[in-house]
Amino acid sequence: MPTFTAADGTRLAYHLRGAGETLAVLPGGPMRASAYLGDLGGLTAHRRLALLDLRGTGDSAVPDDPATYRCDRMVDDVEVWRAHMGLEHMDLVAHSASASLALLYAARHPHRIRRLVLLTPNPSALGMRTTPEDRLAAARLRADEPWYARAFPVFEAWLTGRTGFDEAVMPFFYGRWDEAARSHDEAAEEQTNDEAADRFSAQGAFTPDATRAALATLAVPVLVYAGGLDGGPRPDLARRTAEVFPNAELAVQPDAGHYPWLDDPDFFVRRVSAFLDGSGRLFPDDGQAPGVAPTPAR
């Protein structure tokens, strides 16, 4: 397990899986250890994954100053990590909440990005957030599932603030609520630093207008990847995220939730690897529905 030292002296760890050209990966949660990403559905057959444990998670040390868990404060960690790996430029994948970290990094260090994949992103850094209405609309797509009748009222009550969180809502985050999904979900509590998660989006973390302005000139290819059944983001929010960039495309994986590499690994790996090797716009099974060819976001 390789490690490096952040600018404030915190020891940070990352994990290498697979072989080939390095693909840097930022885990979401927020602040969940990178172990939940596994091999990203078998993407290790195409790239060597470098999966960062953000400070205070996984095998990375807890910082002396918990204020450094704020998203914008961790941009420097990503830059030190890039330099440590000896990458002049890097292909970067960021899942869920860490999409905001990747967005801030790209805004601050645009010349260090070669290709960027925002995987079921939380675009809070752009001033855009998933709403309870978004999540409920996506949840209603699951009405034929055997667990829906029990789960939906609990989900609605939680999203509207009438009750606290209940594990019964977790099937809505996966395209298939099977044994693999259950096992993946059961690991989340142990893998997540709750204190760090609470500080991730603290006041001052995001300056959306400045970030949007910086990203409007980011010339590198960007892939915004959504699950057709995911409530955060729904495909429409993913499309609006893509529209921030001058050279972005949207991919929607049918019947996928927030962790699309679990729902259909073959589809996921083919689509992402095609983008990374430069053939993404020629991929035949992409778009808003199966069989729709990919097009630029704008």
Coordinates of C-alpha atoms in Angstrom, one line a residue:
M1 CA 0.0 0.0 0.0
P2 CA 1.8 3.2 -1.1
T3 CA 1.6 6.4 0.9
F4 CA 2.6 10.0 0.6
T5 CA 2.6 13.0 2.8
A6 CA 0.1 15.9 2.3
A7 CA 1.2 19.5 2.6
D8 CA 0.1 19.7 6.3
G9 CA 2.0 16.5 7.2
T10 CA -0.9 14.1 7.1
R11 CA 0.0 10.6 5.8
L12 CA -2.3 9.6 3.0
A13 CA -2.7 6.2 1.4
Y14 CA -3.9 4.9 -1.9
H15 CA -4.4 1.5 -3.4
L16 CA -3.2 0.2 -6.8
R17 CA -5.3 -2.4 -8.7
G18 CA -4.8 -3.8 -12.2
A19 CA -2.1 -3.0 -14.7
G20 CA -1.6 -0.5 -17.5
E21 CA -1.8 3.3 -17.6
T22 CA -2.8 4.9 -14.3
L23 CA -6.3 6.0 -13.7
A24 CA -6.7 8.2 -10.6
V25 CA -9.9 7.6 -8.7
L26 CA -11.6 9.7 -6.0
P27 CA -14.1 7.9 -3.8
G28 CA -17.4 9.5 -2.7
G29 CA -19.6 9.0 0.4
P30 CA -18.7 11.7 1.2
M31 CA -15.6 10.5 3.0
R32 CA -16.0 6.8 2.4
A33 CA -12.9 4.6 2.1
S34 CA -12.0 3.7 -1.4
A35 CA -12.6 0.0 -0.7
Y36 CA -16.2 0.2 -1.8
L37 CA -15.1 1.0 -5.4
G38 CA -13.6 -2.5 -5.7
D39 CA -12.2 -2.9 -9.2
L40 CA -14.9 -0.7 -10.7
G41 CA -16.6 -3.6 -12.4
G42 CA -13.5 -4.9 -14.0
L43 CA -12.0 -1.6 -15.2
T44 CA -8.7 -3.0 -14.0
A45 CA -8.5 -5.0 -17.2
H46 CA -7.9 -1.7 -19.1
R47 CA -6.2 0.5 -16.6
R48 CA -4.2 0.5 -13.3
L49 CA -6.5 2.0 -10.8
A50 CA -5.0 4.3 -8.2
L51 CA -7.7 4.7 -5.5
L52 CA -7.1 7.4 -3.0
D53 CA -8.3 7.1 0.6
L54 CA -9.2 10.7 1.5
R55 CA -7.8 12.0 4.7
G56 CA -9.3 10.3 7.7
T57 CA -10.7 7.4 5.7
G58 CA -9.5 3.9 5.0
D59 CA -5.7 3.6 5.4
S60 CA -5.1 7.4 5.5
A61 CA -4.3 9.1 8.7
V62 CA -6.6 11.4 10.6
P63 CA -5.4 15.0 10.2
D64 CA -4.6 17.2 13.2
D65 CA -7.0 19.8 12.0
P66 CA -10.5 18.4 11.3
A67 CA -11.3 21.6 9.3
T68 CA -9.2 20.1 6.5
Y69 CA -12.0 17.7 5.8
R70 CA -13.7 20.5 3.9
C71 CA -13.9 19.7 0.2
D72 CA -11.9 22.7 -1.0
R73 CA -9.1 22.1 1.5
M74 CA -8.5 18.7 0.0
V75 CA -7.7 20.0 -3.5
D76 CA -4.1 20.3 -2.4
D77 CA -4.1 16.6 -1.4
V78 CA -5.1 15.6 -4.9
E79 CA -2.3 17.8 -6.4
V80 CA 0.3 16.4 -4.1
W81 CA -0.9 12.9 -4.9
R82 CA -0.6 13.6 -8.6
A83 CA 3.0 14.8 -8.2
H84 CA 3.8 11.9 -6.0
M85 CA 2.7 9.4 -8.7
G86 CA 4.8 11.2 -11.2
L87 CA 2.0 12.1 -13.6
E88 CA 2.4 15.2 -15.7
H89 CA -1.3 15.0 -16.6
M90 CA -3.9 12.5 -15.3
D91 CA -7.1 10.8 -16.2
L92 CA -9.4 11.3 -13.2
V93 CA -12.6 9.5 -12.2
A94 CA -14.6 10.9 -9.3
H95 CA -17.6 9.2 -7.8
S96 CA -20.6 10.9 -6.2
A97 CA -19.7 13.5 -3.6
S98 CA -16.0 13.6 -4.8
A99 CA -17.2 14.9 -8.1
S100 CA -17.2 18.3 -6.3
L101 CA -13.6 17.7 -5.2
A102 CA -12.7 16.9 -8.8
L103 CA -14.5 20.0 -10.1
L104 CA -12.6 22.2 -7.7
Y105 CA -9.3 20.5 -8.6
A106 CA -10.0 20.9 -12.3
A107 CA -10.9 24.6 -11.8
R108 CA -7.6 25.2 -9.9
H109 CA -5.3 22.9 -11.9
P110 CA -6.8 22.6 -15.4
H111 CA -3.5 21.8 -17.1
R112 CA -3.1 18.7 -14.9
I113 CA -6.3 17.0 -16.2
R114 CA -6.2 14.9 -19.4
R115 CA -9.7 13.3 -19.2
L116 CA -12.3 13.6 -16.5
V117 CA -15.1 11.2 -15.6
L118 CA -17.8 12.4 -13.2
L119 CA -19.5 9.3 -12.1
T120 CA -23.1 9.7 -10.7
P121 CA -21.8 13.1 -9.6
N122 CA -23.0 15.4 -6.8
P123 CA -22.4 18.8 -8.5
S124 CA -22.7 20.9 -5.3
A125 CA -19.5 22.7 -6.3
L126 CA -21.5 24.1 -9.3
G127 CA -24.3 25.3 -7.1
M128 CA -26.6 22.4 -8.2
R129 CA -28.0 19.8 -5.9
T130 CA -30.3 16.9 -6.0
T131 CA -33.7 17.7 -4.5
P132 CA -36.1 15.5 -2.6
E133 CA -38.5 15.7 -5.5
D134 CA -35.7 14.4 -7.8
R135 CA -35.2 11.4 -5.5
L136 CA -38.9 10.6 -5.2
A137 CA -39.4 10.9 -8.9
A138 CA -36.6 8.3 -9.5
A139 CA -38.0 6.2 -6.7
R140 CA -41.4 5.9 -8.4
L141 CA -39.7 4.2 -11.3
R142 CA -39.2 1.2 -9.0
A143 CA -42.9 0.7 -8.3
D144 CA -42.8 -2.9 -9.7
E145 CA -40.0 -4.0 -7.3
P146 CA -41.1 -6.4 -4.5
W147 CA -39.6 -4.2 -1.8
Y148 CA -41.2 -0.9 -3.1
A149 CA -44.4 -0.9 -1.1
R150 CA -42.6 -0.9 2.2
A151 CA -39.6 1.2 1.2
F152 CA -41.3 4.1 -0.6
P153 CA -43.3 5.6 2.4
V154 CA -40.1 5.3 4.5
F155 CA -38.1 7.1 1.8
E156 CA -40.7 9.8 1.4
A157 CA -40.9 10.4 5.2
W158 CA -37.1 10.7 5.4
L159 CA -36.7 13.0 2.5
T160 CA -39.5 15.3 3.7
G161 CA -38.0 15.5 7.2
R162 CA -40.7 13.6 9.0
T163 CA -38.5 10.8 10.2
G164 CA -34.8 9.9 10.5
F165 CA -32.8 7.7 8.2
D166 CA -33.9 4.1 7.8
E167 CA -31.9 1.3 6.1
A168 CA -35.2 0.3 4.3
V169 CA -34.5 3.1 1.7
M170 CA -31.2 1.7 0.5
P171 CA -32.7 -0.4 -2.4
F172 CA -33.4 2.9 -4.2
F173 CA -29.6 3.6 -4.5
Y174 CA -29.0 0.4 -6.4
G175 CA -30.2 -0.7 -9.8
R176 CA -30.6 -4.3 -8.5
W177 CA -31.3 -5.0 -4.8
D178 CA -29.5 -8.3 -4.8
E179 CA -27.0 -10.0 -2.5
A180 CA -24.1 -8.0 -4.0
A181 CA -25.9 -4.8 -3.4
R182 CA -26.7 -5.8 0.2
S183 CA -23.2 -6.7 0.9
H184 CA -21.9 -3.4 -0.6
D185 CA -24.4 -1.4 1.5
E186 CA -23.6 -3.3 4.7
A187 CA -19.9 -2.2 4.5
A188 CA -20.7 1.5 4.2
E189 CA -21.0 2.3 8.0
E190 CA -17.6 0.9 8.8
Q191 CA -16.0 2.5 5.7
T192 CA -17.3 6.0 6.3
N193 CA -15.9 8.8 8.6
D194 CA -19.1 10.5 9.7
E195 CA -17.3 13.5 11.3
A196 CA -15.4 14.1 8.1
A197 CA -18.6 13.7 6.0
D198 CA -20.3 16.4 8.1
R199 CA -17.5 18.8 7.4
F200 CA -17.1 18.0 3.7
S201 CA -19.5 20.6 2.5
A202 CA -19.1 23.1 5.3
Q203 CA -19.7 26.8 4.8
G204 CA -17.1 28.2 2.4
A205 CA -16.3 24.9 0.7
F206 CA -17.9 26.0 -2.6
T207 CA -17.9 29.2 -4.7
P208 CA -20.1 28.1 -7.6
D209 CA -19.8 31.2 -9.8
A210 CA -16.0 31.2 -9.8
T211 CA -15.9 27.4 -10.3
R212 CA -18.3 27.6 -13.3
A213 CA -16.3 30.4 -14.9
A214 CA -13.0 28.4 -14.5
L215 CA -14.6 25.2 -15.9
A216 CA -16.1 27.0 -18.9
T217 CA -12.6 27.1 -20.4
L218 CA -11.6 23.6 -19.5
A219 CA -10.8 22.1 -22.9
V220 CA -10.3 18.5 -22.0
P221 CA -12.9 15.8 -22.7
V222 CA -15.3 15.3 -19.8
L223 CA -17.8 12.4 -19.4
V224 CA -20.7 12.9 -17.0
Y225 CA -22.0 9.4 -16.2
A226 CA -25.5 8.8 -14.8
G227 CA -27.7 5.9 -13.8
G228 CA -31.1 5.7 -15.4
L229 CA -32.7 4.8 -12.1
D230 CA -30.5 7.0 -9.9
G231 CA -32.2 9.9 -8.0
G232 CA -29.0 11.8 -7.3
P233 CA -28.3 12.8 -9.9
R234 CA -31.2 12.1 -12.2
P235 CA -30.1 12.2 -15.9
D236 CA -31.4 15.7 -16.3
L237 CA -29.2 17.1 -13.5
A238 CA -26.3 15.1 -15.0
R239 CA -27.0 16.7 -18.4
R240 CA -27.0 20.2 -16.8
T241 CA -23.7 19.4 -15.2
A242 CA -22.2 18.4 -18.5
E243 CA -23.4 21.7 -20.0
V244 CA -21.0 23.6 -17.8
F245 CA -18.1 22.3 -19.9
P246 CA -17.1 23.1 -23.5
N247 CA -16.2 19.6 -24.3
A248 CA -18.4 17.2 -22.4
E249 CA -20.7 14.3 -23.1
L250 CA -23.4 12.6 -21.1
A251 CA -23.8 8.8 -20.7
V252 CA -26.8 7.3 -19.1
Q253 CA -26.6 3.6 -18.1
P254 CA -30.0 2.0 -18.3
D255 CA -31.5 0.4 -15.2
A256 CA -28.5 1.5 -13.1
G257 CA -28.5 3.2 -9.7
H258 CA -25.8 5.2 -7.9
Y259 CA -23.2 2.4 -8.2
P260 CA -23.5 1.5 -11.9
W261 CA -20.4 -0.7 -12.0
L262 CA -22.4 -3.1 -9.7
D263 CA -25.5 -3.1 -11.8
D264 CA -24.1 -3.9 -15.2
P265 CA -20.3 -4.2 -15.0
D266 CA -19.9 -5.0 -18.7
F267 CA -21.8 -2.0 -19.9
F268 CA -20.0 0.2 -17.4
V269 CA -16.5 -0.9 -18.3
R270 CA -17.1 -0.8 -22.1
R271 CA -18.5 2.8 -21.8
V272 CA -15.9 4.2 -19.5
S273 CA -12.9 2.5 -21.2
A274 CA -14.2 3.7 -24.6
F275 CA -14.2 7.3 -23.3
L276 CA -10.8 7.0 -21.8
D277 CA -9.2 5.6 -24.9
G278 CA -10.8 8.4 -27.0
S279 CA -13.6 6.4 -28.7
G280 CA -16.4 7.3 -26.4
R281 CA -18.5 9.3 -28.9
L282 CA -18.6 6.3 -31.2
F283 CA -20.0 4.0 -28.5
P284 CA -23.2 2.5 -29.8
D285 CA -25.1 1.7 -26.5
D286 CA -25.3 5.1 -24.9
G287 CA -27.5 8.1 -24.4
Q288 CA -30.8 8.7 -22.7
A289 CA -32.0 5.2 -23.5
P290 CA -30.5 2.0 -24.9
G291 CA -29.3 2.3 -28.5
V292 CA -29.1 6.1 -28.6
A293 CA -25.7 7.2 -29.8
P294 CA -23.8 9.6 -27.6
T295 CA -23.9 13.3 -28.4
P296 CA -22.1 16.3 -26.9
A297 CA -23.9 17.9 -24.0
R298 CA -24.3 21.0 -26.0

